[in-house]
Each structure stands twice: as structure tokens, then as C-alpha cells.
Amino acid sequence: MFNILSLLQCLLPQINATTMRQLNQIILAMLAMSGRVTMLGISRWAGIGGSYRTMLRFFHTVIPWATLFWLFFRKHLFRANEVYLLAGDEVVVSKSGKQTYGLDRFFSSLVSKPILGLSFFTLSLVSVEQRHSFPIRIEQVIKSDVEKSSLSSTPEINKKEKRKRGRPKGSKNKNKTEVILTSELLRIK
């Protein structure tokens, strides 16, 4: 288990020693504990120096996770002769309650319907030869008020007269290079 902690030494240029010590305690506690992972559970399994207050301090610390993921990948996982693809995926985790930040209804492909939960968008480097995914950036998806209002309103079915075949008279050519990005595409950008 202590071999895992030695792998994290490459992250020291980006985070200070106190944060690294807290991260080490959290990792050891999470590997030892079973069941639900909560801050209270982590503090109970962390032992000396891993109080609940320490967990609060760690989780309120701003950490450059994308940089840390990249440093770890470059140091321990990158192979110069391999081909890597950049892939993005959105993951929905079901969650009940009312107080969780970002809780909303998101479409889950496993259930094939929108469910109450949290959504995370992940950018990963995928090794073609190893067929492994290495996450580089993970971000929680928070719906804006515009997205919520546009999804909640039911589309009205307009009964239009059937159009004649062909191009309508007086219609102009449209510039197809001007693309309006959806909220999902803007998030990826």
C-alpha cells in the first residue's frame, strides 16, 4: 500500500506538503474502508492526524486536478511509441436528496430516461494499444437556468399545412460554416 504513496511524489511541485500529507491520509483511509465513502467515514479510518476538521480543510483546498492528472500520466503511464486518442464522456450518478450541489435531472443511457442525480463530464486519453482510459480532466455538469427552462417547457405541436415538394420560393442560401453550438458542445469547447 505504501508503494501507491511513493507514486504521488511527482505531484509535489504542484501542491504543498500539507495538502500532500492530507491526500496520503485520505488515500490510505479510502483503500482500507468499506461501504459508503463519506468525509466522516474517511476521518474515522484515517487515524491520527486525520480528523473531520482535516478532511474539511482538504476538501476546501483549491487543487489543480487537471495538472495533477497530467503530471501523473506523463511520469508513470505515458509511452512515447503508443497512440493516444482524446475522448470525452458524460457520466450520470443517481443521487437522492435535495441539498447536494448540482443535483438535477440528467439523461442516463443505462436507464434510458432522465434520472435525479449528478452529472460529470470527463476528458480522457485512451491508449489504442493497451485499450485503457486515463482521465485528464473531470468536471461536474451544472445546468444553467436557460437549460432548465428550455428542457422543462413541453414543445407544442404545431399543426402546419403540408408544404409542397422542393425548395420554397424566395428562400436564400444559408452559410453552413456558421454553426450554433449546443450547450453540450460549448461545455466541451
Coordinates of C-alpha atoms in Angstrom, one line a residue:
M1 CA 0.0 0.0 0.0
F2 CA 2.9 2.4 0.7
N3 CA 4.1 1.8 -2.9
I4 CA 1.0 3.8 -4.0
L5 CA 2.0 6.8 -1.9
S6 CA 5.5 6.8 -3.4
L7 CA 3.9 7.2 -6.9
L8 CA 2.4 10.5 -5.8
Q9 CA 5.8 12.2 -5.1
C10 CA 5.8 13.5 -8.7
L11 CA 2.9 15.8 -7.7
L12 CA 4.9 17.7 -5.0
P13 CA 5.9 20.6 -7.4
Q14 CA 2.2 21.5 -7.8
I15 CA 0.8 21.0 -4.3
N16 CA 2.3 21.8 -0.9
A17 CA 3.5 19.3 1.6
T18 CA 0.5 19.8 3.9
T19 CA -2.0 19.0 1.2
M20 CA 0.1 16.0 0.1
R21 CA 0.1 14.7 3.7
Q22 CA -3.7 15.1 3.9
L23 CA -4.1 13.4 0.4
N24 CA -1.9 10.5 1.7
Q25 CA -4.2 10.0 4.7
I26 CA -7.3 10.1 2.6
I27 CA -6.0 7.6 0.1
L28 CA -5.0 5.1 2.9
A29 CA -8.4 5.5 4.6
M30 CA -10.3 5.1 1.3
L31 CA -8.3 1.9 0.5
A32 CA -9.0 0.5 4.0
M33 CA -12.7 1.4 4.4
S34 CA -15.7 -0.5 3.0
G35 CA -19.2 0.7 2.3
R36 CA -20.1 4.3 1.7
V37 CA -17.3 6.8 1.4
T38 CA -18.2 9.9 3.3
M39 CA -16.0 12.6 4.9
L40 CA -17.0 11.3 8.3
G41 CA -16.1 7.7 7.3
I42 CA -12.7 8.8 5.9
S43 CA -11.9 10.7 9.1
R44 CA -12.7 7.6 11.2
W45 CA -10.4 5.4 9.1
A46 CA -7.6 8.0 8.7
G47 CA -6.3 7.5 12.2
I48 CA -4.0 10.1 13.9
G49 CA -3.9 13.4 12.1
G50 CA -7.0 12.7 10.0
S51 CA -9.7 14.4 12.0
Y52 CA -13.0 15.5 10.4
R53 CA -11.7 19.1 10.5
T54 CA -8.7 18.0 8.5
M55 CA -11.0 16.4 5.9
L56 CA -12.9 19.7 5.7
R57 CA -9.7 21.7 5.2
F58 CA -8.6 19.3 2.4
F59 CA -11.9 19.4 0.5
H60 CA -12.0 23.2 0.7
T61 CA -8.5 23.4 -0.7
V62 CA -8.3 24.5 -4.4
I63 CA -6.2 21.8 -6.1
P64 CA -5.3 21.9 -9.8
W65 CA -6.6 18.4 -10.6
A66 CA -6.1 18.6 -14.3
T67 CA -2.4 19.5 -13.9
L68 CA -2.0 16.7 -11.3
F69 CA -3.7 14.1 -13.6
W70 CA -1.4 15.2 -16.4
L71 CA 1.8 15.1 -14.3
F72 CA 0.9 11.6 -13.1
F73 CA 0.1 10.4 -16.6
R74 CA 3.4 11.8 -18.0
K75 CA 5.5 10.4 -15.2
H76 CA 4.1 6.9 -14.8
L77 CA 1.8 6.0 -17.7
F78 CA 2.9 7.7 -20.9
R79 CA 4.7 5.6 -23.5
A80 CA 6.2 7.5 -26.4
N81 CA 5.7 4.8 -29.0
E82 CA 1.9 4.5 -28.4
V83 CA -1.0 6.2 -30.0
Y84 CA -3.5 8.1 -27.7
L85 CA -6.9 9.4 -28.5
L86 CA -8.7 12.2 -26.7
A87 CA -12.2 11.1 -25.7
G88 CA -15.0 12.8 -23.8
D89 CA -17.9 11.2 -22.0
E90 CA -20.6 12.3 -19.6
V91 CA -21.4 10.1 -16.6
V92 CA -24.6 10.3 -14.6
V93 CA -24.7 9.1 -11.0
S94 CA -28.0 8.7 -9.3
K95 CA -28.4 10.7 -6.1
S96 CA -31.3 11.3 -3.8
G97 CA -31.9 14.3 -1.6
K98 CA -32.3 18.0 -2.0
Q99 CA -29.1 19.6 -0.6
T100 CA -26.4 18.3 -3.0
Y101 CA -24.8 20.9 -5.2
G102 CA -25.6 20.4 -8.9
L103 CA -28.4 17.9 -8.2
D104 CA -30.7 17.8 -11.2
R105 CA -32.4 15.5 -13.8
F106 CA -29.9 14.1 -16.3
F107 CA -30.4 11.5 -19.0
S108 CA -28.9 8.2 -18.1
S109 CA -28.2 5.8 -21.0
L110 CA -28.3 2.8 -18.7
V111 CA -31.9 3.5 -17.6
S112 CA -32.8 5.1 -20.9
K113 CA -34.6 8.1 -19.2
P114 CA -33.7 11.2 -17.2
I115 CA -32.9 10.4 -13.5
L116 CA -32.3 12.6 -10.5
G117 CA -28.6 12.7 -9.9
L118 CA -25.2 14.3 -10.6
S119 CA -23.5 14.5 -14.0
F120 CA -19.8 14.6 -14.6
F121 CA -18.0 15.3 -17.9
T122 CA -14.6 13.6 -18.3
L123 CA -11.9 14.1 -20.9
S124 CA -9.6 11.1 -21.1
L125 CA -6.6 9.9 -23.1
V126 CA -7.3 6.5 -24.4
S127 CA -4.4 4.2 -25.3
V128 CA -5.1 2.4 -28.5
E129 CA -2.7 -0.5 -27.9
Q130 CA -3.5 -1.0 -24.2
R131 CA -7.2 -0.2 -24.6
H132 CA -7.1 1.8 -21.3
S133 CA -8.5 5.1 -20.5
F134 CA -6.6 7.7 -18.5
P135 CA -8.7 10.6 -17.2
I136 CA -7.2 14.0 -17.6
R137 CA -10.0 16.4 -16.7
I138 CA -13.2 15.7 -14.7
E139 CA -15.8 18.5 -14.2
Q140 CA -19.3 18.4 -12.7
V141 CA -22.0 19.5 -15.1
I142 CA -24.2 22.2 -13.7
K143 CA -27.3 23.1 -15.7
S144 CA -27.9 26.8 -16.2
D145 CA -31.3 28.4 -15.7
V146 CA -31.7 28.7 -19.5
E147 CA -31.1 24.9 -19.9
K148 CA -33.5 24.1 -17.1
S149 CA -36.3 26.3 -18.6
S150 CA -35.8 25.1 -22.2
L151 CA -36.0 21.5 -21.1
S152 CA -38.9 21.9 -18.7
S153 CA -41.2 23.5 -21.2
T154 CA -43.0 20.9 -23.4
P155 CA -42.8 21.6 -27.1
E156 CA -46.1 22.5 -28.6
I157 CA -47.1 20.5 -31.6
N158 CA -47.9 23.0 -34.4
K159 CA -50.3 21.7 -37.0
K160 CA -48.8 23.1 -40.2
E161 CA -50.1 22.8 -43.6
K162 CA -48.2 20.3 -45.7
R163 CA -45.5 22.0 -47.8
K164 CA -45.1 21.4 -51.5
R165 CA -42.1 19.4 -52.6
G166 CA -38.9 21.3 -53.4
R167 CA -37.3 24.5 -52.3
P168 CA -39.7 27.3 -51.3
K169 CA -39.7 30.3 -53.5
G170 CA -37.7 33.2 -52.2
S171 CA -35.5 31.1 -49.8
K172 CA -31.9 32.2 -49.6
N173 CA -28.8 30.1 -49.3
K174 CA -27.5 29.8 -45.7
N175 CA -23.9 30.0 -44.7
K176 CA -23.2 26.5 -43.4
T177 CA -19.9 27.5 -41.8
E178 CA -21.7 29.4 -39.1
V179 CA -22.6 26.8 -36.6
I180 CA -24.6 27.4 -33.4
L181 CA -23.2 25.2 -30.7
T182 CA -25.5 23.5 -28.2
S183 CA -24.8 23.7 -24.5
E184 CA -23.1 20.3 -24.5
L185 CA -20.8 21.3 -27.3
L186 CA -20.0 24.6 -25.6
R187 CA -19.1 22.7 -22.4
I188 CA -16.6 20.5 -24.4
K189 CA -15.1 23.6 -26.1

